[in-house]
CSV table of C-alpha atoms and ligand atoms in Angstrom, one decimal:
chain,number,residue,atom,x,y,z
A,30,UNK,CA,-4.2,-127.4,163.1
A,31,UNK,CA,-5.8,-127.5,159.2
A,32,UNK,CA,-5.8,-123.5,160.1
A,33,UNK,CA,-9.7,-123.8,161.6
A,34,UNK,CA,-11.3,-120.4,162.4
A,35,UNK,CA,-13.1,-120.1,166.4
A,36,UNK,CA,-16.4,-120.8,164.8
A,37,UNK,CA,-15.0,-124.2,162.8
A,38,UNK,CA,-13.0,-125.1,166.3
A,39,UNK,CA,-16.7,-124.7,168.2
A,40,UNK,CA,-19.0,-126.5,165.8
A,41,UNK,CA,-16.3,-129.2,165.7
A,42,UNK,CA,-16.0,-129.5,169.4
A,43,UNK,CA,-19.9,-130.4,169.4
A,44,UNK,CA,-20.0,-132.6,167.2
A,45,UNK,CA,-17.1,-134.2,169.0
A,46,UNK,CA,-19.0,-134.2,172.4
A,47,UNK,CA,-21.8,-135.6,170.1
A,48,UNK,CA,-20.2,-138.7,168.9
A,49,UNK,CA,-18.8,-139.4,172.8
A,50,UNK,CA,-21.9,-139.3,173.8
A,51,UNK,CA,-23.2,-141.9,171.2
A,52,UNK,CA,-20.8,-144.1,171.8
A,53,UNK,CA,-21.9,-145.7,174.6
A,54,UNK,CA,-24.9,-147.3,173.1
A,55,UNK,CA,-23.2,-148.5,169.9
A,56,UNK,CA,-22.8,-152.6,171.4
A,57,UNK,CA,-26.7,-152.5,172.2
A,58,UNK,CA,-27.7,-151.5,169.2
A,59,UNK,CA,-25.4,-153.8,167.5
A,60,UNK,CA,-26.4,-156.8,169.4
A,61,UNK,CA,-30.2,-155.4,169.2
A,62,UNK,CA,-30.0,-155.6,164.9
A,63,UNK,CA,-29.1,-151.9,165.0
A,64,UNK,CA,-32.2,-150.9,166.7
A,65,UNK,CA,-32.1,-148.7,170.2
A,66,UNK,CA,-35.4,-148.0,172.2
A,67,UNK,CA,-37.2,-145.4,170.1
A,68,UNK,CA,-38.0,-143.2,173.4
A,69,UNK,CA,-33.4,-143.1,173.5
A,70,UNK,CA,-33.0,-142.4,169.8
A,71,UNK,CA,-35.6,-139.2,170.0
A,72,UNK,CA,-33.7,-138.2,173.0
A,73,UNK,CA,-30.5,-138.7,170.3
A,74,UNK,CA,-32.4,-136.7,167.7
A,75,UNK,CA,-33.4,-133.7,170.2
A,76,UNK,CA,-29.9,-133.6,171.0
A,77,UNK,CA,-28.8,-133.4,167.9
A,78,UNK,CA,-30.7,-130.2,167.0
A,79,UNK,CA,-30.1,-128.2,170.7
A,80,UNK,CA,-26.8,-128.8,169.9
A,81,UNK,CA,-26.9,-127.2,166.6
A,82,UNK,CA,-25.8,-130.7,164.5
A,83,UNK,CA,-29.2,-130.8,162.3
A,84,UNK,CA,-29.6,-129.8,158.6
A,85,UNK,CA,-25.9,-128.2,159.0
A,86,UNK,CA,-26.3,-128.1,155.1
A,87,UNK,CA,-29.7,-125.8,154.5
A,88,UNK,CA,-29.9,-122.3,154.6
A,89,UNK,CA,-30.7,-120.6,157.3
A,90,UNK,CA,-33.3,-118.9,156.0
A,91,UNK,CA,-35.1,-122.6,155.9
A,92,UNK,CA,-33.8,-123.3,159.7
A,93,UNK,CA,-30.5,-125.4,158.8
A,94,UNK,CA,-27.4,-124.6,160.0
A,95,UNK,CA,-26.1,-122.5,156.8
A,96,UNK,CA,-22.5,-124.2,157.8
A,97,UNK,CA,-19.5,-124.0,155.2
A,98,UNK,CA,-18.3,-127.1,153.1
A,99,UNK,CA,-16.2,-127.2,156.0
A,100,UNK,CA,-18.3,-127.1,159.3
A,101,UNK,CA,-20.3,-129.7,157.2
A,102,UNK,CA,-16.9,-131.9,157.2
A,103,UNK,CA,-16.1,-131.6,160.5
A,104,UNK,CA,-19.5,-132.6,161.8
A,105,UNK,CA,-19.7,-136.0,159.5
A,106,UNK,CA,-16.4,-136.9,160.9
A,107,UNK,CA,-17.5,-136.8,164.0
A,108,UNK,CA,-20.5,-138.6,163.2
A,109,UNK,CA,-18.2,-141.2,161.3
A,110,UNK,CA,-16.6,-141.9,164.7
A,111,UNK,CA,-19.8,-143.7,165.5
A,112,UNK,CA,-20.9,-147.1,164.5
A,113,UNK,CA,-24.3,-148.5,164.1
A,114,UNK,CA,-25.1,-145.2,162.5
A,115,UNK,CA,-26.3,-144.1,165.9
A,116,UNK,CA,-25.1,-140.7,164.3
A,117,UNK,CA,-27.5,-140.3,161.5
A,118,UNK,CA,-29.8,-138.7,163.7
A,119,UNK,CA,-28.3,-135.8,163.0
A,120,UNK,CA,-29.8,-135.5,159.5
A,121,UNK,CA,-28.5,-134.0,156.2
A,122,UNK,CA,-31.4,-133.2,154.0
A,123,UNK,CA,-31.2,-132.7,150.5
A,124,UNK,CA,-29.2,-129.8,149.8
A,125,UNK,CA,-30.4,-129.4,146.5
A,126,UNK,CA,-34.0,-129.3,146.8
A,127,UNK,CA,-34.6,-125.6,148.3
A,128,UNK,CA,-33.2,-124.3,144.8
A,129,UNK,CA,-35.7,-125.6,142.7
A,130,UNK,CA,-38.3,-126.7,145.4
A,131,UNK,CA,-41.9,-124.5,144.9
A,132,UNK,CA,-43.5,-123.1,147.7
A,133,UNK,CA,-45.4,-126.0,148.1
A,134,UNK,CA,-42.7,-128.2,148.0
A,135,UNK,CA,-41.3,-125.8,150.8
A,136,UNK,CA,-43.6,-126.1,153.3
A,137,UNK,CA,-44.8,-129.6,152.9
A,138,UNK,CA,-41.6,-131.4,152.5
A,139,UNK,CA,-38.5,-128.5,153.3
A,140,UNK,CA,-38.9,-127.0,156.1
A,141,UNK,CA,-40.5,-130.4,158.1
A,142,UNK,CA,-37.2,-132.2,156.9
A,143,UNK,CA,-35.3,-129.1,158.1
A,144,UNK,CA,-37.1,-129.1,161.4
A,145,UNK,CA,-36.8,-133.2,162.0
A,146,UNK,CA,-40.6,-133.6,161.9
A,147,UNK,CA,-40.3,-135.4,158.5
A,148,UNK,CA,-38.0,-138.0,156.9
A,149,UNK,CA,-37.0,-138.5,153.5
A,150,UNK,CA,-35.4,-141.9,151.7
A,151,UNK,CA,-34.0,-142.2,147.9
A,152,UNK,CA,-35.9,-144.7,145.2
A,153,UNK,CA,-33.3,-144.4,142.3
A,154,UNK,CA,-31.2,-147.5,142.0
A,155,UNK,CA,-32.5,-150.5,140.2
A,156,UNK,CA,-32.1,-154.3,140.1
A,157,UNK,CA,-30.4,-153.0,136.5
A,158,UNK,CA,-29.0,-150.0,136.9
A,159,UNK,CA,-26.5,-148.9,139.4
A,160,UNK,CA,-23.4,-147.1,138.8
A,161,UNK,CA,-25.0,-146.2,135.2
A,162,UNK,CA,-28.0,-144.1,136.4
A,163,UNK,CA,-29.3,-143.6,133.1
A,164,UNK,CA,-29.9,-147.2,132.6
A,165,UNK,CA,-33.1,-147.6,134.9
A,166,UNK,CA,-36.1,-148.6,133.4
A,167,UNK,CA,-38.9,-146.9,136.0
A,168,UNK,CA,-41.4,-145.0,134.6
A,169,UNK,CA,-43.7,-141.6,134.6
A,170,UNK,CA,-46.7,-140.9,132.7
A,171,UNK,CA,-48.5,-137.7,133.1
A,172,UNK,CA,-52.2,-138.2,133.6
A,173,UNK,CA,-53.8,-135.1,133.4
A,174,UNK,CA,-53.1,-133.0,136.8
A,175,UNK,CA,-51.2,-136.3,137.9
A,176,UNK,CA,-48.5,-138.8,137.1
A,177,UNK,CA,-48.6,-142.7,137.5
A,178,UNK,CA,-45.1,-144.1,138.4
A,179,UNK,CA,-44.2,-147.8,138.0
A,180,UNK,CA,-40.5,-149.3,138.9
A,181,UNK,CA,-38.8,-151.6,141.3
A,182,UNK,CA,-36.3,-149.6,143.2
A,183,UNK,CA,-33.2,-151.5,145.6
A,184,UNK,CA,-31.4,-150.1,148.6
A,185,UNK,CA,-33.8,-148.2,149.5
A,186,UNK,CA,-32.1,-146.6,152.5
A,187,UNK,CA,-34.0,-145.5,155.2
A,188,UNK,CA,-37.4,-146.4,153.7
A,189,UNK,CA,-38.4,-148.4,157.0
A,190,UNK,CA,-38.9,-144.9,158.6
A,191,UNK,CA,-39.1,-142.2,155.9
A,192,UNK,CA,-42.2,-140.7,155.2
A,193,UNK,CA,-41.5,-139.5,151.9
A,194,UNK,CA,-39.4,-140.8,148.8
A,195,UNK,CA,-37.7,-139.3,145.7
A,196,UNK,CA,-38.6,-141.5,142.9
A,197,UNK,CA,-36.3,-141.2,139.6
A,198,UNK,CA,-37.9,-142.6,136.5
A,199,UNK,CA,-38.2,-141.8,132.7
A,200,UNK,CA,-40.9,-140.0,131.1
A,201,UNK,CA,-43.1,-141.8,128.8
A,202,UNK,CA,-44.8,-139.6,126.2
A,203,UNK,CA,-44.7,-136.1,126.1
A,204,UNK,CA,-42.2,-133.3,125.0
A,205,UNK,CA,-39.3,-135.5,127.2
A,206,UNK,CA,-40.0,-138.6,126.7
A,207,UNK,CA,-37.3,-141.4,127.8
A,208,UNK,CA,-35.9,-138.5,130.0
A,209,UNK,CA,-35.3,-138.4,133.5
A,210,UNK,CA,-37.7,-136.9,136.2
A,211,UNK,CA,-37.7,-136.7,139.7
A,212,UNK,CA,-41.3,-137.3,142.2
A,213,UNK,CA,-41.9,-136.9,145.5
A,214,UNK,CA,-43.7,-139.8,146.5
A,215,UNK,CA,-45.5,-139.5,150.1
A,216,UNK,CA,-45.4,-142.8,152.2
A,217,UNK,CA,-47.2,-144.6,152.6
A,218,UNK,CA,-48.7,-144.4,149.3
A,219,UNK,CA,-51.6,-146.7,147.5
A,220,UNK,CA,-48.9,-149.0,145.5
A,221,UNK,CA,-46.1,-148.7,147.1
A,222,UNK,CA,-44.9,-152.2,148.7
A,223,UNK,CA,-42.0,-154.0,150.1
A,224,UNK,CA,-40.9,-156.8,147.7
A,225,UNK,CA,-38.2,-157.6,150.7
A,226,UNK,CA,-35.9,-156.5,153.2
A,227,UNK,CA,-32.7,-158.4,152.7
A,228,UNK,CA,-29.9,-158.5,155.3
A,229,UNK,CA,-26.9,-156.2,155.0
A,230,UNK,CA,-23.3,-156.4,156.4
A,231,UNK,CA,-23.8,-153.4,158.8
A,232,UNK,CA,-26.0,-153.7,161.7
A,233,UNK,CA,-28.1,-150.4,161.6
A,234,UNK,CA,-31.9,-149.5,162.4
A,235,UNK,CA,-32.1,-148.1,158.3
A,236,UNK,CA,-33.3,-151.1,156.2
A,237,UNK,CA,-32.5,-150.9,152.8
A,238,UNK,CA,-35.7,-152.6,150.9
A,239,UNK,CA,-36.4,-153.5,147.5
A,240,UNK,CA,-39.4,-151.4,146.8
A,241,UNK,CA,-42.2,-152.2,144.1
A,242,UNK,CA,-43.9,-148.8,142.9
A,243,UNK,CA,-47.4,-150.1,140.9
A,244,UNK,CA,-48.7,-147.8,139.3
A,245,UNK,CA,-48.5,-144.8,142.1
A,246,UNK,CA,-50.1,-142.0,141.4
A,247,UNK,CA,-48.7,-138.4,142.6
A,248,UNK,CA,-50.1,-135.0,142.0
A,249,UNK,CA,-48.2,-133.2,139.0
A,250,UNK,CA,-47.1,-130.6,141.8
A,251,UNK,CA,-44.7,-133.0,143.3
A,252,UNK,CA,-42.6,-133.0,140.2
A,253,UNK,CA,-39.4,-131.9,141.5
A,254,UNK,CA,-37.8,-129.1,138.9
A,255,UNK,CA,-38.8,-129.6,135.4
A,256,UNK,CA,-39.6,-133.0,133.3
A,257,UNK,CA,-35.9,-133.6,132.0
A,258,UNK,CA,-34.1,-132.4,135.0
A,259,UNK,CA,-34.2,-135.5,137.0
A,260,UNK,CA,-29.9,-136.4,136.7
A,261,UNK,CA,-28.8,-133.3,137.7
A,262,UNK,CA,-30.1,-133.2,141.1
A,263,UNK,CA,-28.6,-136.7,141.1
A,264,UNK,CA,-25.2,-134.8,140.4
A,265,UNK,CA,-25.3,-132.7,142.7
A,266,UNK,CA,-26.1,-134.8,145.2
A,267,UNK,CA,-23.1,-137.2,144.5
A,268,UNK,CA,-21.3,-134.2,144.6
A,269,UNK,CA,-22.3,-133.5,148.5
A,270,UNK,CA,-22.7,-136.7,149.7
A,271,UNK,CA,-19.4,-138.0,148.3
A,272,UNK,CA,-17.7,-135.5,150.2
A,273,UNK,CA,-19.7,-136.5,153.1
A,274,UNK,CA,-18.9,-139.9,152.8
A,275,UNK,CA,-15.1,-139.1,152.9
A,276,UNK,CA,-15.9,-137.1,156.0
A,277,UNK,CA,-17.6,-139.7,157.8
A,278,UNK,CA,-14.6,-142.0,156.6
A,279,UNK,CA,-12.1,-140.0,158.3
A,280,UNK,CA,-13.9,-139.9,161.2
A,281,UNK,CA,-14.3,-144.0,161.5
A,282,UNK,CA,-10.6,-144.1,160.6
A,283,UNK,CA,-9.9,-141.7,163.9
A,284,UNK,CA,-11.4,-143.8,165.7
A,285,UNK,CA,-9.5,-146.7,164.9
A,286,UNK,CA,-6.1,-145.3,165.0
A,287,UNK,CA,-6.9,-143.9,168.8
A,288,UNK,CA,-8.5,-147.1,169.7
A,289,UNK,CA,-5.8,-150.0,168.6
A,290,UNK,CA,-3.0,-147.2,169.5
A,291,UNK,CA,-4.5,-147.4,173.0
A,292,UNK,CA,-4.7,-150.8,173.1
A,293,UNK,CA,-1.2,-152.0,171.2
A,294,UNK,CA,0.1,-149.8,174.4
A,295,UNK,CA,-2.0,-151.8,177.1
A,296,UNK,CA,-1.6,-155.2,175.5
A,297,UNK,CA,1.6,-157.3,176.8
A,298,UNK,CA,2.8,-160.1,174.9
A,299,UNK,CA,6.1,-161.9,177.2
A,300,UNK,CA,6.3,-159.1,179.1
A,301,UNK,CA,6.3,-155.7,176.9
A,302,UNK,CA,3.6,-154.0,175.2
A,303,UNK,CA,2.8,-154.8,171.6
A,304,UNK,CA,3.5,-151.5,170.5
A,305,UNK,CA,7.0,-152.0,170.9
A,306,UNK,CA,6.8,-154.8,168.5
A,307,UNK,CA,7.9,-153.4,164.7
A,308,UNK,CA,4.9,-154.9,163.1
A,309,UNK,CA,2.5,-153.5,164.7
A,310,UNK,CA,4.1,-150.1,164.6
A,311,UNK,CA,4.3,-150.6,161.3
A,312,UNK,CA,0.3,-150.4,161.2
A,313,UNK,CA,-0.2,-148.0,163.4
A,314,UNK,CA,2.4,-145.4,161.6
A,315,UNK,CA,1.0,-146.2,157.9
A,316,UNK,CA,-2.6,-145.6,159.6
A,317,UNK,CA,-2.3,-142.2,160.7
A,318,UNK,CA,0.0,-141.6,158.1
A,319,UNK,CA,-2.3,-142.4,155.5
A,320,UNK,CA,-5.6,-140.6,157.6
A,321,UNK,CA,-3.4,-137.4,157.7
A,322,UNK,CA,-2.9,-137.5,154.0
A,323,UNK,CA,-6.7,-138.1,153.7
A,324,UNK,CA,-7.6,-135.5,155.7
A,325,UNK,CA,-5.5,-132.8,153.7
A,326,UNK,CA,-7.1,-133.8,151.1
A,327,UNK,CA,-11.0,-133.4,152.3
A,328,UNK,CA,-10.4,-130.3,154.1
A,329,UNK,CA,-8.7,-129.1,150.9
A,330,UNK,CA,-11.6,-130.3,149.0
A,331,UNK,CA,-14.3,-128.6,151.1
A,332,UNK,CA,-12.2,-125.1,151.3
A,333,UNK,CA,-12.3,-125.0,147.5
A,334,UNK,CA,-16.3,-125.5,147.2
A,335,UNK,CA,-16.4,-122.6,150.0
A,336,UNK,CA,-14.5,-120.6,147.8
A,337,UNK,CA,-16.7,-121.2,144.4
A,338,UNK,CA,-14.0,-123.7,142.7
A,339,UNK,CA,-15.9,-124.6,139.1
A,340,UNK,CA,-18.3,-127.4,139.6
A,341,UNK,CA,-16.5,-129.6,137.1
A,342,UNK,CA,-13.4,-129.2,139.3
A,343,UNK,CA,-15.7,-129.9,142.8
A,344,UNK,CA,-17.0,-133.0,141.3
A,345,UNK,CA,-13.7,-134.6,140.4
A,346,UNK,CA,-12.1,-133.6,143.3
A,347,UNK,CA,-15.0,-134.9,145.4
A,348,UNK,CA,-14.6,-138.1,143.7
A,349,UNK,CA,-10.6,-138.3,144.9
A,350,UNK,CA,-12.2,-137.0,147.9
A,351,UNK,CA,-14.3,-140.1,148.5
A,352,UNK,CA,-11.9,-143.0,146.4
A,353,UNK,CA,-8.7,-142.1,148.4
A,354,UNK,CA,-10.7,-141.9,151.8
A,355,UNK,CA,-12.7,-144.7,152.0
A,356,UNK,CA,-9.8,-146.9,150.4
A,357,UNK,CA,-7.8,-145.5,153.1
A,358,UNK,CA,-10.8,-146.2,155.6
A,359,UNK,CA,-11.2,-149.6,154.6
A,360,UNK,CA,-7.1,-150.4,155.0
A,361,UNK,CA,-7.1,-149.0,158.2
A,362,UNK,CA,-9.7,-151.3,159.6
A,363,UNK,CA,-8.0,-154.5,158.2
A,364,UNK,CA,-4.9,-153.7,159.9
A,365,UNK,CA,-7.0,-152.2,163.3
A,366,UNK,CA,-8.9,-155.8,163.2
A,367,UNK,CA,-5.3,-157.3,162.8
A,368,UNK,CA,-4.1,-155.7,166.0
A,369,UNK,CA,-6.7,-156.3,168.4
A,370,UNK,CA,-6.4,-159.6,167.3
A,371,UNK,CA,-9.3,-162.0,168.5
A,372,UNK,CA,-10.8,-159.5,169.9
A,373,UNK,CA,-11.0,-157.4,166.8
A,374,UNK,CA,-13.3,-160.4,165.6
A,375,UNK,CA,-15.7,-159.7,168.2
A,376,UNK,CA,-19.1,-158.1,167.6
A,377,UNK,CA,-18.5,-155.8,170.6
A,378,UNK,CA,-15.3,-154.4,169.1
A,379,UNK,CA,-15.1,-151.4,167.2
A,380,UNK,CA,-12.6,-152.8,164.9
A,381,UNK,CA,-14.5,-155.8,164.2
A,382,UNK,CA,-17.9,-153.2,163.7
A,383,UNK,CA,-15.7,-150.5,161.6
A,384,UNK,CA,-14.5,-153.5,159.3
A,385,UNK,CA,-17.8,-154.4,158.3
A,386,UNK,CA,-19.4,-150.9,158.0
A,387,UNK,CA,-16.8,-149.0,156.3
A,388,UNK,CA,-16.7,-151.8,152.9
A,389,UNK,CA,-19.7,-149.9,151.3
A,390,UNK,CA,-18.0,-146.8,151.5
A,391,UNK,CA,-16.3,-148.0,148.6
A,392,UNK,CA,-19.6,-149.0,147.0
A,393,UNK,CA,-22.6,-146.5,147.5
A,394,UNK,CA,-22.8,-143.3,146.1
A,395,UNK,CA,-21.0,-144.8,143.3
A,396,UNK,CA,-18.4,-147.1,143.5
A,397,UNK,CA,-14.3,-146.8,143.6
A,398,UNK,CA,-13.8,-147.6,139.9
A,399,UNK,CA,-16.3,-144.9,139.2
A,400,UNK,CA,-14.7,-142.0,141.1
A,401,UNK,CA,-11.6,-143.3,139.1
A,402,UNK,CA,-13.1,-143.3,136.0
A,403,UNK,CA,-14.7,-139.7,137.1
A,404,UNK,CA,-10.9,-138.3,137.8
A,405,UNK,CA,-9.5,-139.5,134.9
A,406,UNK,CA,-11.7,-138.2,132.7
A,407,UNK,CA,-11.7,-134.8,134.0
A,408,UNK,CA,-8.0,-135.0,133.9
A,409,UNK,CA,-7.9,-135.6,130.1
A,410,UNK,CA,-10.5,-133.3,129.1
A,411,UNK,CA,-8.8,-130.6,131.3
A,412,UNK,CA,-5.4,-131.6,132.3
A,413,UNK,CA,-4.1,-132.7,135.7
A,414,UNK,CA,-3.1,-129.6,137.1
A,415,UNK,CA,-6.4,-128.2,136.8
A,416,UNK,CA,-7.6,-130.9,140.0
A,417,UNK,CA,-4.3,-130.9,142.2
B,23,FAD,C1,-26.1,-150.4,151.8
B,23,FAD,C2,-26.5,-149.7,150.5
B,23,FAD,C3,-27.4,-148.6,150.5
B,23,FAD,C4,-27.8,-148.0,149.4
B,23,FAD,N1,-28.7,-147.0,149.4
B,23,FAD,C5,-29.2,-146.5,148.3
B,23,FAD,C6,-30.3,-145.6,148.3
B,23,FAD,O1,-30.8,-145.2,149.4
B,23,FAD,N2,-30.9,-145.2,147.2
B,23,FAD,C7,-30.4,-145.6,146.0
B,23,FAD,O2,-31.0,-145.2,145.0
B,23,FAD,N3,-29.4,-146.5,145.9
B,23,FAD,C8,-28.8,-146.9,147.0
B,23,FAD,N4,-27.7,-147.8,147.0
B,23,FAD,C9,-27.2,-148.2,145.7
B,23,FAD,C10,-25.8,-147.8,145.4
B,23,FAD,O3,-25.7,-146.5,145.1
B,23,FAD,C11,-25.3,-148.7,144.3
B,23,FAD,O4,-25.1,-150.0,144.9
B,23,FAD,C12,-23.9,-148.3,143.7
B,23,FAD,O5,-24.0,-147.1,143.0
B,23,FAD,C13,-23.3,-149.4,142.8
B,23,FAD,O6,-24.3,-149.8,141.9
B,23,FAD,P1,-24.6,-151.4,141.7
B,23,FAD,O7,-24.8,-151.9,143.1
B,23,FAD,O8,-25.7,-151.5,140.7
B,23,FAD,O9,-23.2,-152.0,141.2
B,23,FAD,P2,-22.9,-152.2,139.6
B,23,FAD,O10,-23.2,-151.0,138.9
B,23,FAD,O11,-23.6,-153.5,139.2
B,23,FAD,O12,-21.4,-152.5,139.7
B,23,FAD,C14,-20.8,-153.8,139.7
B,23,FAD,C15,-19.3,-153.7,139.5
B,23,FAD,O13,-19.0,-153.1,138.2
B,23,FAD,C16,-18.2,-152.0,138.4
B,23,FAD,N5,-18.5,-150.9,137.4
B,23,FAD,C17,-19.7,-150.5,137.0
B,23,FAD,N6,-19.6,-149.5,136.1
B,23,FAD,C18,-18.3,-149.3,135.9
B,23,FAD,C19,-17.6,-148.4,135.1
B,23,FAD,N7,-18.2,-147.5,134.3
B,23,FAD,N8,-16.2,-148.5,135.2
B,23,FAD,C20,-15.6,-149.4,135.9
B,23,FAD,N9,-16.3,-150.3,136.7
B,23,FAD,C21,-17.6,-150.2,136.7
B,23,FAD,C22,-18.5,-151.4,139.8
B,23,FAD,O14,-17.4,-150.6,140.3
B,23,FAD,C23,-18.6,-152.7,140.6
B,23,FAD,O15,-17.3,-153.2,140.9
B,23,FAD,C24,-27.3,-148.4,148.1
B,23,FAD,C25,-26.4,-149.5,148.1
B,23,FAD,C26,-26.0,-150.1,149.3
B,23,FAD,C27,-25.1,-151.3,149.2
C-alpha cells in the first residue's frame, strides 16, 4: 500500500516493533508525571539506535540514518503511536545545523547529538512573541571574541535534560543590528536560570520552563551561521518538524482507530456489540476515513521533498501537511474518548491520554490559523494549482 519500496517496508516495520514495545510502559509513566526509571529509558534510548531509529534525519556521513522524507515519516508515525512521549528517545536532531555548522560546531555539538551522548533544547519563543518570531525582544551584543545574551525564553522543551540550547535573539550594535542570530548556549551556563516550570496538559518527562538568560556570555564561535541568519534556520526547521508533527499525528490517530474499533467490537450494550450501533459506526468510518485522507496527503508531502519540489511549495504544503493532520488527530480522539465512554475519561486509557496530548499539535510549531494563513498566501502569490 502507499507504493513503499523493501527498504521503506523494513525501516517501517521497526519502528513499528519499536512503538509495541513502548507501549507497555506508557500508564507508569503517566501515573509517575511522565517520568520512567532512568536505568528503563536508557535501555529505551539503546534500543532506539541498535535498531536504527536515531538521527534518521542526518547524514550518514555524521552517523544519522540518511533516511528519505519518507522513512523519516514512517518512523514518527510509529513513534506517534506512543503516548507519554516514551518515543522521543529516538531523537531527531536539527537537520539544519550540519550545513552551516563549523568544524567546531561539528564535533562539539553534531556528531554527540548524532551519537545520543548530547541533548539539545530550543530558547526562541517569548512571553511576547509566539507565532510572530520576529517580535521577540532577546538580545546579543558582541563583546570582543564573545557575545552577552539577555532574554526570557517560554516552552522551553526539553531543557530539564538538554545540555545545550539554541538561543534566538537580535543583535544590538554592529553591521546587523535589530537582526536575528542564533547561539549555542551550553548548559548549564553562569546566568542561565529557571524562572518556573509550569504544568502542562500532557504528562511527559520533557518540562517546558520559562528560562531567564542574564547576561550569558558565549564564545563568538558558537554563533550559528552568520549575524542576520538567525530566521531561516527557524524556516527550515518549521519546515521539517511540521511534517513531523503530521507524522506523529497519524500515527496517534492509528492508534485510536485500532483501539476503539477493537473495543466497539468487544463492548455489549443489551446484548450486541456497540459496533453494530449506527452511531458509533458512524465514528469509526469518518475516523479512518478522515486518517486515510491524511495520510495521502503526508506521504504525498514527503515524496515531493525527496524529489526536490521548490522550497516555497515544501513549506506550504508542509503547512497543509500539519493543519489537516493534527485537525484530523484531534477529531479523531474526541470521537475515540466518546466511544470508550467512561472509560475513555480514564488516565489509563489511551483515548483519554491521546485527547489530551494531541490538542498542542494544533498549537506548537506554529498554530492552525498560521499554517492557514501560510497556504493561503502561497496560493495567491502563486496560484492553487501550484500546491495540489
Ligand atoms: C507544550 C509546548 C512546547 C513548546 N516548545 C517550544 C520550544 O521548545 N521552543 C520554543 O521556542 N517554543 C516552544 N513552544 C512555543 C510554541 O511554538 C508557541 O506556543 C506557538 O508557536 C504559538 O505561539 P503563542 O503561544 O505565542 O501563541 P500566540 O502567538 O499568542 O497566538 C494566540 C492566538 O492568536 C492566533 N494568531 C497569532 N498570529 C496569528 C496570525 N498571524 N493569523 C491568525 N491567527 C493568529 C494563534 O493562532 C492563537 O490562536 C512550545 C509551546 C507549547 C505549548
Amino acid at each position: 500500500m502507499y507504493g513503499l519500496s523493501a527498504e521503506d517496508l523494513r525501516i517501517q516495520d521497526r519502528a513499528r516493533t519499536f512503538a509495541d514495545e513502548l507501549i507497555p510502559f506508557e500508564v507508569a509513566a503517566e501515573l509517575n508525571g511522565g517520568d520512567l526509571p532512568k536505568d528503563v529509558v536508557a535501555g529505551h534510548k539503546a534500543r532506539a539506535i541498535e535498531l536504527g531509529l536515531f538521527a534518521t534525519n542526518m547524514p550518514k556521513v555524521l552517523g544519522g540514518g540518511g533516511c528519505t522524507s519518507l522513512q523519516q515519516v514512517l518512523v514518527q508515525e510509529q513513534a506517534g503511536r506512543v503516548t507519554n512521549a516514551l518515543a522521543w528517545v529516538a531523537a531527531t536532531p536539527p537537520s539544519w545545523l550540519p550545513s552551516v555548522a563549523t568544524p567546531y560546531q561539528l564535533d562539539k555539538f553534531v556528531r554527540p547529538t548524532v551519537r545520543g551522548d548530547r541533548e539539545e533544547c530550543y530558547a526562541i519563543t517569548e512571553e511576547g512573541a509566539g507565532s510572530d518570531v520576529d517580535g521577540i525582544v532577546a538580545t546579543a551584543r558582541r563583546d570582543g571574541d564573545h557575545y552577552v545574551l539577555d532574554g526570557e525564553k517560554w516552552h522551553v522543551t526539553s531543557f530539564n535534560s538538554a545540555d545545550y540550547a539554541f538561543f534566538q535573539a537580535k543583535l544590538v550594535g554592529g553591521e546587523q543590528h535589530g537582526e536575528h542570530a542564533m547561539f549555542i548556549v551550553d548548559l548549564p551556563s553562569p546566568g542561565v536560570t529557571v524562572v518556573r516550570t509550569p504544568a502542562y496538559s500532557h504528562t511527559i518527562s520533557h518540562h517546558h520552563p520559562i528560562v531567564r538568560f542574564s547576561a550569558v556570555q558565549v564564545p563568538a564561535t558558537h554563533l550559528v551561521g552568520a549575524e542576520g541568519d538567525g530566521m531561516s534556520f527557524a524556516y527550515e526547521w518549521f519546515r521539517f518538524e511540521r511534517i513531523m508533527v503530521a507524522a506523529r499525528c497519524l500515527g496517534g490517530a492509528q492508534r485510536l482507530v485500532d483501539e476503539m474499533t477493537a473495543f466497539a467490537k468487544e463492548r455489549e450494550v443489551q446484548g450486541r456489540p456497540i459496533a453494530s450501533l449506527g452511531a458509533i459506526q458512524g465514528m469509526l468510518a469518518d475516523s479512518l476515513t478522515e486518517l486515510f485522507a491524511a495520510r495521502s496527503l503526508v506521504y504525498e508531502t514527503a515524496r515531493g521533498i525527496d524529489a526536490g519540489a521548490d522550497t516555497k511549495v515544501q513549506h506550504a504544503q508542509c503547512s497543509m501537511a500539519k493543519l489537516y493532520a493534527s485537525e484530523m488527530a484531534g477529531r479523531v480522539a474526541d470521537r475515540a474518548v466518546q466511544v470508550f465512554g467512561g472509560r475513555g475519561y480514564m488516565r489509563e486509557n489511551v483515548a483519554e491520554r491521546l485527547f489530551r496530548e494531541l490538542r498542542v499539535e494544533r498549537i506548537w510549531e506554529g498554530t492552525s490559523e498560521v499554517q492557514r494563513a501560510i497556504v493561503a498566501d502561497q496560493m495567491i502569490k502563486r496560484g492553487p494549482r501550484a500546491l495540489a
